[in-house]
Amino acid sequence: MSVLKIAALTYLVFVLQTAVAPELAIGGAAPQLTLLALTWLALRCGGREGLLWAAVWGLLADALSTGPLGLHLIGFTVLAWLLQSVRQRGPIDSAWQFAVIVGGGVLGVGAMEIIVAQGGTGLHDISAAVWQRLVVSGMYTAVLAGGLSFGENWFRGPIREEHSGSPRVSNRWRMLTN
Amino acid sequence: MRSSAAPIWLVAVLLAAGIGLILVPEEIAARIRCIVRDGLRPGQAVVQVGWGHGVNLWAGIFRRADDSDAVREMREQLVASESEARRWAATAGALMEQSAGGMGTSTRRLHGEGREPLFVPQLVTARVLGEETAALWRGKKLLGVGEKSGVVESALVLEDTRPLVDQGAETELSEGDAVYAGRIVIGKIAAVGRYTSTLRRITDPDYTGRARLARRTSQGLVFGAEGTIFGDGSELCGLKHITDPVNVGDEVYTGGTDGVLPLPMYYGKVVHAELEPGAREWTIQIEPAAANVKLHTVQVLRTAINPARILTN
């Protein structure tokens, strides 16, 4: 994907996360559109490009939250690197696989936020309502991701890695061997 | 050939950068936050308008005409009437207090008494653009006004119920004591950028403000003891430093005015008041009136130099 397209996607995702996602909240748990889109992007952009964009998104998420700068940058970078490692083991073709990965990402990043907010101490002081909201947010985002992935598969086919499959063989080579 | 994962050294560099950012001074972090929020403002404004039209269209398809329109209009008139009644009650209560010699440590002067005041209050209308990206707890609301509109940190943010006479008028700026007296306090401005700012609600853990108790009597609204209102992240607010008797149902208004803003604004009602054995101060919980206010637009209270004083001087 070109840099311009990813930049436009970045702007759109963060506008939707701040302006629309709170309106879609269920029981105080809003869908994490940023993490959903980050997962989609990390599975498409491999290597350094994907990781750098994850870091940029993390920094933007830090700027739009009340926590310290750098927290989401670390979380998004680790998440993108893990996604790239998972993708190396095999393609992510189905909607439910994508949904599970997105839900796991929301739970992981959310747990990191909770632990850092408590300063690593007094974890027992965190109310059950906060954990409940995290789980609801994760499930909500996972269902949304599954639905969007299903829709994408319906129209365009399964999610594929850009460079997967056997290398292309030119017709000239085939003609020579035949 | 599958795409490879990023090299591990790049991961380490980015993690180190993240740790370094945690150590960045708060002033620089605040500046970065303001730049990002200001940058998102145009997109948020467009999306908010589109979302509003979409919601109205959806509601228009499924609601019955005539009956629900009349009910909605009556509901809006009721809210505006309540706001108007509270404004008059607060103004009358403040007048009575001043004529009785005043209470508390500050001297209050009402607008129009003697010489023109140096500062006049103004209300700036602000659209609510969205919310911070907090995953687990309510983030601060993002407002579409900033330094350019004269908004400063800790400015009070009030609900946007227009007086009956103003309904239908599309004004960005309202002036005078009457427009803020008795209004519901939503919160305060937390951080100010050039074009945007964030709202700290009165229920947020880091909200504090001066507040006064008031009771409705046969003689009107009578103001009582002054204390400190604070939020704790729950649906209710607390009020501390009150040693005088308190009743459930007492009203809570802003306090601690310095003569610039002599008329009080409304926080909510006392829903729990208890004096524990051996304690000097009451344990008081307040149900904020702001909990029932839909936040599409709000009004930010600011003070400006009175043009009349500049001309006369």
Short mmCIF file of N, CA and C in Angstrom, two decimals, chain A residues 11 14-20 22-24 32 46-48 51-52 55 59-71 73-74 77-78 81 84-85 87-88 90-91 110 113-114 117 130 133-134 137 161 163-165, chain B residues 1-11 14-15 17-19 21-24 28-30 32-34 36-44 47-48 51 129-142 295-296:
data_model
loop_
_atom_site.label_atom_id
_atom_site.label_comp_id
_atom_site.label_asym_id
_atom_site.label_seq_id
_atom_site.Cartn_x
_atom_site.Cartn_y
_atom_site.Cartn_z
N TYR A 11 -5.65 8.92 9.28
CA TYR A 11 -6.50 10.06 9.65
C TYR A 11 -7.94 9.61 9.85
N PHE A 14 -8.50 7.46 13.10
CA PHE A 14 -8.48 8.21 14.37
C PHE A 14 -9.65 9.18 14.48
N VAL A 15 -10.11 9.71 13.37
CA VAL A 15 -11.32 10.55 13.42
C VAL A 15 -12.51 9.69 13.84
N LEU A 16 -12.63 8.51 13.25
CA LEU A 16 -13.76 7.64 13.59
C LEU A 16 -13.68 7.16 15.04
N GLN A 17 -12.46 6.89 15.51
CA GLN A 17 -12.30 6.39 16.89
C GLN A 17 -12.73 7.45 17.90
N THR A 18 -12.40 8.72 17.61
CA THR A 18 -12.72 9.78 18.57
C THR A 18 -14.15 10.31 18.41
N ALA A 19 -14.64 10.37 17.16
CA ALA A 19 -15.92 11.02 16.93
C ALA A 19 -17.10 10.05 16.88
N VAL A 20 -16.87 8.83 16.42
CA VAL A 20 -17.99 7.90 16.19
C VAL A 20 -18.01 6.76 17.21
N PRO A 22 -17.37 6.46 20.42
CA PRO A 22 -18.09 6.66 21.69
C PRO A 22 -19.60 6.57 21.52
N GLU A 23 -20.12 6.93 20.32
CA GLU A 23 -21.56 6.86 20.08
C GLU A 23 -22.02 5.42 19.95
N LEU A 24 -21.10 4.51 19.62
CA LEU A 24 -21.44 3.11 19.42
C LEU A 24 -21.20 2.27 20.67
N GLN A 32 -12.88 -0.72 19.61
CA GLN A 32 -11.52 -0.20 19.41
C GLN A 32 -11.20 -0.25 17.92
N GLY A 46 4.12 -5.84 5.57
CA GLY A 46 5.09 -6.63 6.30
C GLY A 46 6.31 -5.82 6.67
N GLY A 47 7.17 -6.46 7.44
CA GLY A 47 8.51 -5.94 7.71
C GLY A 47 8.52 -4.59 8.40
N ARG A 48 9.49 -3.78 7.99
CA ARG A 48 9.73 -2.51 8.67
C ARG A 48 8.58 -1.53 8.49
N LEU A 51 5.79 -2.15 10.94
CA LEU A 51 6.19 -1.85 12.31
C LEU A 51 6.26 -0.34 12.54
N LEU A 52 6.79 0.39 11.56
CA LEU A 52 6.91 1.84 11.71
C LEU A 52 5.52 2.49 11.77
N ALA A 55 4.08 2.02 15.14
CA ALA A 55 4.65 2.95 16.11
C ALA A 55 4.02 4.34 15.97
N LEU A 59 1.83 6.36 18.76
CA LEU A 59 2.11 7.73 19.22
C LEU A 59 0.85 8.60 19.13
N LEU A 60 0.10 8.44 18.05
CA LEU A 60 -1.15 9.19 17.90
C LEU A 60 -2.15 8.79 18.98
N ALA A 61 -2.22 7.49 19.28
CA ALA A 61 -3.12 7.03 20.34
C ALA A 61 -2.68 7.59 21.69
N ASP A 62 -1.38 7.70 21.92
CA ASP A 62 -0.89 8.31 23.16
C ASP A 62 -1.33 9.75 23.27
N ALA A 63 -1.24 10.48 22.13
CA ALA A 63 -1.59 11.90 22.14
C ALA A 63 -3.08 12.12 22.39
N LEU A 64 -3.88 11.11 22.12
CA LEU A 64 -5.32 11.26 22.28
C LEU A 64 -5.84 10.56 23.54
N SER A 65 -4.94 10.22 24.45
CA SER A 65 -5.36 9.58 25.69
C SER A 65 -4.76 10.36 26.86
N THR A 66 -5.15 9.99 28.05
CA THR A 66 -4.68 10.70 29.23
C THR A 66 -3.44 10.06 29.84
N GLY A 67 -3.06 8.90 29.35
CA GLY A 67 -1.89 8.24 29.91
C GLY A 67 -0.60 8.88 29.42
N PRO A 68 0.55 8.36 29.84
CA PRO A 68 1.83 8.95 29.41
C PRO A 68 2.10 8.66 27.94
N LEU A 69 2.85 9.56 27.30
CA LEU A 69 3.28 9.32 25.92
C LEU A 69 4.21 8.11 25.92
N GLY A 70 4.11 7.32 24.86
CA GLY A 70 5.00 6.17 24.72
C GLY A 70 4.34 4.85 25.07
N LEU A 71 3.27 4.90 25.86
CA LEU A 71 2.63 3.66 26.33
C LEU A 71 2.02 2.88 25.17
N LEU A 73 2.60 3.45 22.04
CA LEU A 73 3.64 3.20 21.03
C LEU A 73 4.27 1.85 21.30
N ILE A 74 4.59 1.58 22.57
CA ILE A 74 5.17 0.28 22.93
C ILE A 74 4.16 -0.83 22.66
N THR A 77 3.55 -1.41 18.87
CA THR A 77 4.74 -1.98 18.23
C THR A 77 4.84 -3.47 18.53
N VAL A 78 4.67 -3.83 19.79
CA VAL A 78 4.74 -5.25 20.17
C VAL A 78 3.64 -6.03 19.48
N TRP A 81 4.48 -6.54 15.79
CA TRP A 81 5.55 -7.52 15.63
C TRP A 81 5.02 -8.93 15.86
N GLN A 84 3.04 -10.00 12.83
CA GLN A 84 3.92 -10.38 11.72
C GLN A 84 4.50 -11.77 11.96
N SER A 85 4.82 -12.07 13.20
CA SER A 85 5.36 -13.40 13.52
C SER A 85 4.30 -14.47 13.30
N ARG A 87 1.79 -14.29 11.25
CA ARG A 87 1.54 -14.39 9.81
C ARG A 87 2.60 -15.23 9.12
N GLN A 88 3.82 -15.23 9.65
CA GLN A 88 4.89 -16.02 9.06
C GLN A 88 4.60 -17.51 9.15
N GLY A 90 1.62 -18.85 8.87
CA GLY A 90 0.57 -19.26 7.95
C GLY A 90 -0.36 -18.10 7.67
N PRO A 91 -1.07 -18.18 6.52
CA PRO A 91 -1.95 -17.06 6.17
C PRO A 91 -3.17 -16.99 7.08
N GLY A 110 -5.42 -3.41 26.31
CA GLY A 110 -6.23 -2.91 27.41
C GLY A 110 -5.67 -3.31 28.77
N GLU A 113 -2.84 -1.14 29.61
CA GLU A 113 -3.30 0.18 30.08
C GLU A 113 -3.68 0.12 31.54
N ILE A 114 -4.42 -0.93 31.92
CA ILE A 114 -4.87 -1.05 33.31
C ILE A 114 -3.67 -1.16 34.24
N ALA A 117 -1.76 2.05 34.49
CA ALA A 117 -2.53 3.08 35.19
C ALA A 117 -2.47 2.86 36.70
N VAL A 130 -14.12 -2.58 35.63
CA VAL A 130 -13.11 -2.18 34.64
C VAL A 130 -12.73 -3.38 33.79
N ARG A 133 -15.54 -4.23 31.48
CA ARG A 133 -15.62 -3.33 30.33
C ARG A 133 -14.56 -3.69 29.30
N LEU A 134 -13.39 -4.14 29.77
CA LEU A 134 -12.32 -4.54 28.85
C LEU A 134 -12.76 -5.74 28.03
N SER A 137 -15.42 -4.75 25.55
CA SER A 137 -14.81 -4.00 24.46
C SER A 137 -14.09 -4.93 23.49
N GLU A 161 -1.56 -12.73 1.92
CA GLU A 161 -0.31 -11.99 2.02
C GLU A 161 0.05 -11.53 0.63
N HIS A 163 2.87 -11.30 -0.84
CA HIS A 163 3.93 -12.02 -1.57
C HIS A 163 3.86 -13.53 -1.33
N SER A 164 2.65 -14.03 -1.01
CA SER A 164 2.56 -15.46 -0.73
C SER A 164 2.45 -16.25 -2.03
N GLY A 165 2.55 -17.58 -1.93
CA GLY A 165 2.39 -18.45 -3.11
C GLY A 165 3.72 -18.68 -3.81
N MET B 1 6.90 -17.01 -1.29
CA MET B 1 7.74 -16.40 -0.26
C MET B 1 6.87 -15.51 0.62
N ARG B 2 6.85 -15.76 1.91
CA ARG B 2 6.04 -14.96 2.80
C ARG B 2 6.83 -13.72 3.22
N SER B 3 6.05 -12.64 3.53
CA SER B 3 6.69 -11.42 4.01
C SER B 3 7.34 -11.71 5.34
N SER B 4 8.51 -11.15 5.55
CA SER B 4 9.21 -11.44 6.80
C SER B 4 8.78 -10.45 7.85
N ALA B 5 8.97 -10.85 9.11
CA ALA B 5 8.72 -9.93 10.21
C ALA B 5 9.84 -8.90 10.22
N ALA B 6 9.58 -7.77 10.89
CA ALA B 6 10.59 -6.73 10.98
C ALA B 6 11.80 -7.24 11.77
N PRO B 7 12.98 -6.70 11.49
CA PRO B 7 14.15 -7.14 12.24
C PRO B 7 14.01 -6.78 13.72
N ILE B 8 14.62 -7.61 14.55
CA ILE B 8 14.45 -7.45 16.00
C ILE B 8 15.08 -6.15 16.49
N TRP B 9 16.13 -5.68 15.78
CA TRP B 9 16.77 -4.45 16.24
C TRP B 9 15.83 -3.25 16.10
N LEU B 10 14.97 -3.28 15.05
CA LEU B 10 14.01 -2.19 14.87
C LEU B 10 12.97 -2.20 16.00
N VAL B 11 12.57 -3.40 16.39
CA VAL B 11 11.62 -3.52 17.50
C VAL B 11 12.25 -2.92 18.76
N LEU B 14 12.35 0.91 18.57
CA LEU B 14 11.03 1.53 18.79
C LEU B 14 10.60 1.42 20.25
N LEU B 15 10.91 0.28 20.88
CA LEU B 15 10.58 0.15 22.30
C LEU B 15 11.37 1.16 23.13
N ALA B 17 12.42 4.01 22.05
CA ALA B 17 11.81 5.32 21.77
C ALA B 17 10.56 5.51 22.62
N GLY B 18 9.78 4.44 22.77
CA GLY B 18 8.58 4.52 23.61
C GLY B 18 8.93 4.81 25.05
N ILE B 19 9.95 4.14 25.55
CA ILE B 19 10.37 4.38 26.94
C ILE B 19 10.90 5.80 27.09
N LEU B 21 9.92 8.38 25.39
CA LEU B 21 8.78 9.31 25.36
C LEU B 21 8.10 9.40 26.72
N ILE B 22 8.12 8.31 27.47
CA ILE B 22 7.51 8.33 28.81
C ILE B 22 8.20 9.36 29.68
N LEU B 23 9.50 9.58 29.42
CA LEU B 23 10.29 10.51 30.23
C LEU B 23 10.23 11.95 29.73
N VAL B 24 9.50 12.16 28.63
CA VAL B 24 9.40 13.53 28.07
C VAL B 24 8.68 14.44 29.07
N ILE B 28 6.04 19.40 26.98
CA ILE B 28 6.23 18.95 25.59
C ILE B 28 5.14 17.95 25.22
N ALA B 29 4.83 17.05 26.14
CA ALA B 29 3.76 16.06 25.88
C ALA B 29 2.43 16.77 25.64
N ALA B 30 2.15 17.80 26.43
CA ALA B 30 0.89 18.55 26.26
C ALA B 30 0.86 19.24 24.90
N ILE B 32 2.39 18.25 22.15
CA ILE B 32 2.16 17.22 21.12
C ILE B 32 0.68 16.84 21.09
N ARG B 33 0.09 16.70 22.27
CA ARG B 33 -1.34 16.34 22.33
C ARG B 33 -2.19 17.41 21.66
N CYS B 34 -1.90 18.67 21.93
CA CYS B 34 -2.69 19.77 21.35
C CYS B 34 -2.57 19.78 19.82
N VAL B 36 -1.97 17.23 17.82
CA VAL B 36 -2.72 16.09 17.25
C VAL B 36 -4.22 16.37 17.32
N ARG B 37 -4.69 16.90 18.44
CA ARG B 37 -6.12 17.17 18.57
C ARG B 37 -6.56 18.25 17.58
N ASP B 38 -5.75 19.30 17.43
CA ASP B 38 -6.09 20.36 16.47
C ASP B 38 -6.13 19.79 15.05
N GLY B 39 -5.22 18.85 14.75
CA GLY B 39 -5.17 18.27 13.41
C GLY B 39 -6.39 17.44 13.08
N LEU B 40 -6.95 16.79 14.08
CA LEU B 40 -8.12 15.94 13.84
C LEU B 40 -9.42 16.73 13.78
N ARG B 41 -9.39 17.97 14.22
CA ARG B 41 -10.63 18.76 14.34
C ARG B 41 -11.42 18.85 13.04
N PRO B 42 -10.79 19.15 11.88
CA PRO B 42 -11.61 19.25 10.66
C PRO B 42 -12.36 17.96 10.33
N GLY B 43 -11.65 16.84 10.43
CA GLY B 43 -12.29 15.56 10.14
C GLY B 43 -13.41 15.26 11.12
N GLN B 44 -13.18 15.55 12.39
CA GLN B 44 -14.20 15.29 13.41
C GLN B 44 -15.44 16.15 13.16
N VAL B 47 -17.38 14.62 10.29
CA VAL B 47 -18.01 13.35 10.68
C VAL B 47 -19.18 13.61 11.63
N GLN B 48 -19.01 14.57 12.55
CA GLN B 48 -20.08 14.89 13.50
C GLN B 48 -21.32 15.39 12.77
N TRP B 51 -22.83 12.45 10.98
CA TRP B 51 -23.45 11.54 11.95
C TRP B 51 -24.77 12.11 12.45
N LEU B 129 -16.79 17.44 19.77
CA LEU B 129 -16.31 16.76 18.58
C LEU B 129 -16.15 15.26 18.77
N GLY B 130 -15.90 14.84 20.00
CA GLY B 130 -15.67 13.42 20.22
C GLY B 130 -15.13 13.19 21.61
N GLU B 131 -14.39 12.09 21.74
CA GLU B 131 -13.89 11.69 23.04
C GLU B 131 -12.50 11.12 22.87
N GLU B 132 -11.68 11.26 23.92
CA GLU B 132 -10.34 10.69 23.87
C GLU B 132 -10.41 9.18 23.70
N THR B 133 -9.31 8.59 23.25
CA THR B 133 -9.31 7.17 22.92
C THR B 133 -8.96 6.31 24.12
N ALA B 134 -9.63 6.56 25.24
CA ALA B 134 -9.40 5.71 26.41
C ALA B 134 -10.18 4.42 26.21
N ALA B 135 -9.52 3.30 26.38
CA ALA B 135 -10.17 2.04 26.08
C ALA B 135 -11.14 1.61 27.18
N LEU B 136 -10.83 1.97 28.39
CA LEU B 136 -11.54 1.33 29.48
C LEU B 136 -12.37 2.28 30.32
N TRP B 137 -11.99 3.52 30.39
CA TRP B 137 -12.78 4.46 31.17
C TRP B 137 -13.09 5.65 30.30
N ARG B 138 -14.03 6.45 30.76
CA ARG B 138 -14.48 7.54 29.92
C ARG B 138 -13.35 8.55 29.73
N GLY B 139 -12.99 8.77 28.46
CA GLY B 139 -11.97 9.77 28.16
C GLY B 139 -12.59 11.14 28.21
N LYS B 140 -11.73 12.17 28.19
CA LYS B 140 -12.23 13.54 28.21
C LYS B 140 -12.88 13.86 26.87
N LYS B 141 -13.94 14.66 26.93
CA LYS B 141 -14.59 15.09 25.69
C LYS B 141 -13.70 16.10 24.98
N LEU B 142 -13.75 16.07 23.65
CA LEU B 142 -12.97 17.01 22.84
C LEU B 142 -13.91 18.11 22.36
N LEU B 295 -24.59 15.88 25.60
CA LEU B 295 -23.48 16.76 25.22
C LEU B 295 -23.28 16.77 23.71
N HIS B 296 -24.02 17.66 23.02
CA HIS B 296 -23.75 17.90 21.61
C HIS B 296 -23.04 19.24 21.45
#
